[in-house]
């Protein structure tokens, strides 16, 4: 009986994922992989929206879960986070592991869409913290908008 229920739930989730992603065929394999590893869970409607923006706290959550960090809130949060928030453990862990220092004003930037530069920096730091070393940087990688990359992110972007 349990297996039958499990199959029904799995089929339902797969239906939701496919239904919500009809317009983003390019992302289906990646979403299904990340969902199967339980790194992502979709929005509150069990949908995945890869063409939508992602907030800073959602990205921190993605990094902490994908790199399988243990939750560690010993460094506390930021001025705009509270322990009751769904993202608190992930944002505080990102601070603890050196993935994010937050913003200059002491906040994390909760509710703000993350920039590509900040994604690169946080990904770079998460990888360094988890793995300790990076493969050789691809100096040939050139971005059309390289001139627009903030100085603090240039090194991280060069590894992308």
Short mmCIF file of C-alpha atoms in Angstrom, two decimals:
data_model
loop_
_atom_site.label_atom_id
_atom_site.label_comp_id
_atom_site.label_asym_id
_atom_site.label_seq_id
_atom_site.Cartn_x
_atom_site.Cartn_y
_atom_site.Cartn_z
CA UNK A 1 0.00 0.00 0.00
CA UNK A 2 2.82 2.42 0.85
CA UNK A 3 4.53 1.79 -2.49
CA UNK A 4 1.27 2.40 -4.35
CA UNK A 5 0.80 5.73 -2.56
CA UNK A 6 4.46 6.65 -3.19
CA UNK A 7 4.03 6.00 -6.91
CA UNK A 8 0.89 8.14 -7.00
CA UNK A 9 2.62 11.02 -5.21
CA UNK A 10 5.68 10.73 -7.46
CA UNK A 11 3.49 10.69 -10.56
CA UNK A 12 1.58 13.71 -9.27
CA UNK A 13 4.79 15.67 -8.58
CA UNK A 14 6.19 14.74 -11.98
CA UNK A 15 2.92 15.87 -13.60
CA UNK A 16 3.12 19.22 -11.77
CA UNK A 17 6.76 19.72 -12.77
CA UNK A 18 6.04 18.94 -16.41
CA UNK A 19 2.80 20.96 -16.43
CA UNK A 20 4.48 24.04 -14.96
CA UNK A 21 7.46 23.81 -17.26
CA UNK A 22 5.84 23.50 -20.68
CA UNK A 23 7.48 26.73 -21.82
CA UNK A 24 10.94 25.95 -20.45
CA UNK A 25 11.81 22.66 -22.06
CA UNK A 26 15.51 23.55 -21.85
CA UNK A 27 15.35 23.32 -18.03
CA UNK A 28 13.35 20.12 -17.50
CA UNK A 29 16.30 17.74 -17.13
CA UNK A 30 18.14 20.02 -14.72
CA UNK A 31 15.02 20.69 -12.64
CA UNK A 32 14.17 16.98 -12.48
CA UNK A 33 17.75 16.17 -11.41
CA UNK A 34 17.83 18.84 -8.69
CA UNK A 35 14.33 17.86 -7.54
CA UNK A 36 15.32 14.17 -7.33
CA UNK A 37 18.26 15.14 -5.09
CA UNK A 38 15.90 17.30 -2.99
CA UNK A 39 18.05 20.39 -3.59
CA UNK A 40 15.00 22.31 -4.81
CA UNK A 41 11.32 22.12 -4.01
CA UNK A 42 9.70 24.67 -6.29
CA UNK A 43 7.48 27.52 -5.27
CA UNK A 44 4.51 27.23 -2.95
CA UNK A 45 2.43 25.84 -5.83
CA UNK A 46 4.87 22.96 -6.52
CA UNK A 47 5.99 24.67 -9.71
CA UNK A 48 9.46 25.50 -10.94
CA UNK A 49 9.95 28.76 -12.74
CA UNK A 50 13.47 28.85 -14.23
CA UNK A 51 12.71 31.99 -16.24
CA UNK A 52 11.79 33.93 -13.11
CA UNK A 53 14.11 35.97 -10.94
CA UNK A 54 15.46 34.43 -7.76
CA UNK A 55 15.92 36.29 -4.50
CA UNK A 56 19.13 36.46 -2.51
CA UNK A 57 17.72 34.19 0.23
CA UNK A 58 16.46 31.64 -2.33
CA UNK A 59 19.91 31.49 -3.90
CA UNK A 60 21.61 31.12 -0.51
CA UNK A 61 19.22 28.24 0.24
CA UNK A 62 20.05 26.62 -3.10
CA UNK A 63 23.80 26.80 -2.42
CA UNK A 64 23.58 25.50 1.14
CA UNK A 65 21.42 22.54 0.08
CA UNK A 66 23.28 21.76 -3.17
CA UNK A 67 26.69 21.72 -1.51
CA UNK A 68 25.13 19.78 1.38
CA UNK A 69 26.41 22.09 4.09
CA UNK A 70 25.31 21.41 7.64
CA UNK A 71 23.10 24.15 8.96
CA UNK A 72 25.13 26.40 11.26
CA UNK A 73 23.60 29.56 12.64
CA UNK A 74 26.31 30.32 15.21
CA UNK A 75 27.32 33.53 13.44
CA UNK A 76 23.78 34.85 13.64
CA UNK A 77 21.88 36.47 10.89
CA UNK A 78 21.73 39.90 9.35
CA UNK A 79 19.78 43.02 10.28
CA UNK A 80 16.92 42.04 7.97
CA UNK A 81 16.58 38.38 9.01
CA UNK A 82 14.69 36.87 11.92
CA UNK A 83 14.96 33.39 13.38
CA UNK A 84 11.31 32.77 12.46
CA UNK A 85 11.92 33.26 8.72
CA UNK A 86 11.92 30.15 6.52
CA UNK A 87 15.29 31.15 5.09
CA UNK A 88 17.05 32.10 8.36
CA UNK A 89 19.01 28.85 8.76
CA UNK A 90 20.27 29.02 5.18
CA UNK A 91 21.20 32.70 5.18
CA UNK A 92 22.91 32.41 8.59
CA UNK A 93 24.76 29.31 7.32
CA UNK A 94 25.85 31.21 4.21
CA UNK A 95 27.31 33.82 6.54
CA UNK A 96 28.98 31.19 8.74
CA UNK A 97 30.66 29.44 5.80
CA UNK A 98 31.82 32.71 4.22
CA UNK A 99 29.51 32.40 1.24
CA UNK A 100 27.92 35.80 1.84
CA UNK A 101 28.91 38.79 3.92
CA UNK A 102 25.63 40.48 3.15
CA UNK A 103 25.43 44.09 2.18
CA UNK A 104 27.43 47.08 3.41
CA UNK A 105 24.58 48.20 5.69
CA UNK A 106 24.61 44.90 7.65
CA UNK A 107 21.56 43.49 5.90
CA UNK A 108 21.44 40.42 3.70
CA UNK A 109 19.14 41.96 1.12
CA UNK A 110 16.10 39.80 1.86
CA UNK A 111 13.49 40.04 -0.86
CA UNK A 112 15.90 41.53 -3.39
CA UNK A 113 16.51 39.73 -6.66
CA UNK A 114 20.07 38.49 -6.78
CA UNK A 115 22.36 39.89 -9.46
CA UNK A 116 24.45 37.72 -11.76
CA UNK A 117 27.58 39.18 -10.16
CA UNK A 118 26.42 38.21 -6.66
CA UNK A 119 25.45 34.75 -7.92
CA UNK A 120 28.98 34.31 -9.27
CA UNK A 121 30.58 35.52 -6.04
CA UNK A 122 28.41 33.36 -3.79
CA UNK A 123 28.88 30.30 -6.05
CA UNK A 124 32.64 30.86 -6.12
CA UNK A 125 32.82 31.16 -2.33
CA UNK A 126 30.54 28.15 -1.80
CA UNK A 127 32.72 26.00 -4.02
CA UNK A 128 35.93 27.16 -2.32
CA UNK A 129 34.47 26.56 1.12
CA UNK A 130 33.12 23.10 0.25
CA UNK A 131 35.91 21.81 -1.99
CA UNK A 132 38.90 23.92 -0.98
CA UNK A 133 40.28 24.38 -4.47
CA UNK A 134 39.12 25.39 -7.90
CA UNK A 135 40.09 24.00 -11.29
CA UNK A 136 42.23 26.20 -13.48
CA UNK A 137 40.40 29.33 -14.51
CA UNK A 138 39.37 29.64 -18.14
CA UNK A 139 41.04 32.90 -19.14
CA UNK A 140 39.44 32.63 -22.59
CA UNK A 141 35.97 33.15 -21.14
CA UNK A 142 34.80 36.55 -22.25
CA UNK A 143 31.47 38.13 -21.46
CA UNK A 144 30.00 40.74 -23.76
CA UNK A 145 29.19 42.86 -20.73
CA UNK A 146 32.51 42.33 -18.95
CA UNK A 147 32.87 46.09 -18.53
CA UNK A 148 29.74 46.09 -16.35
CA UNK A 149 30.96 43.47 -13.86
CA UNK A 150 31.52 45.07 -10.45
CA UNK A 151 35.16 45.00 -9.34
CA UNK A 152 34.39 42.77 -6.33
CA UNK A 153 33.01 40.07 -8.66
CA UNK A 154 35.59 40.02 -11.49
CA UNK A 155 37.66 37.16 -10.06
CA UNK A 156 34.59 35.01 -9.30
CA UNK A 157 33.07 35.68 -12.72
CA UNK A 158 36.32 34.64 -14.39
CA UNK A 159 35.77 31.10 -13.02
CA UNK A 160 32.25 30.84 -14.42
#
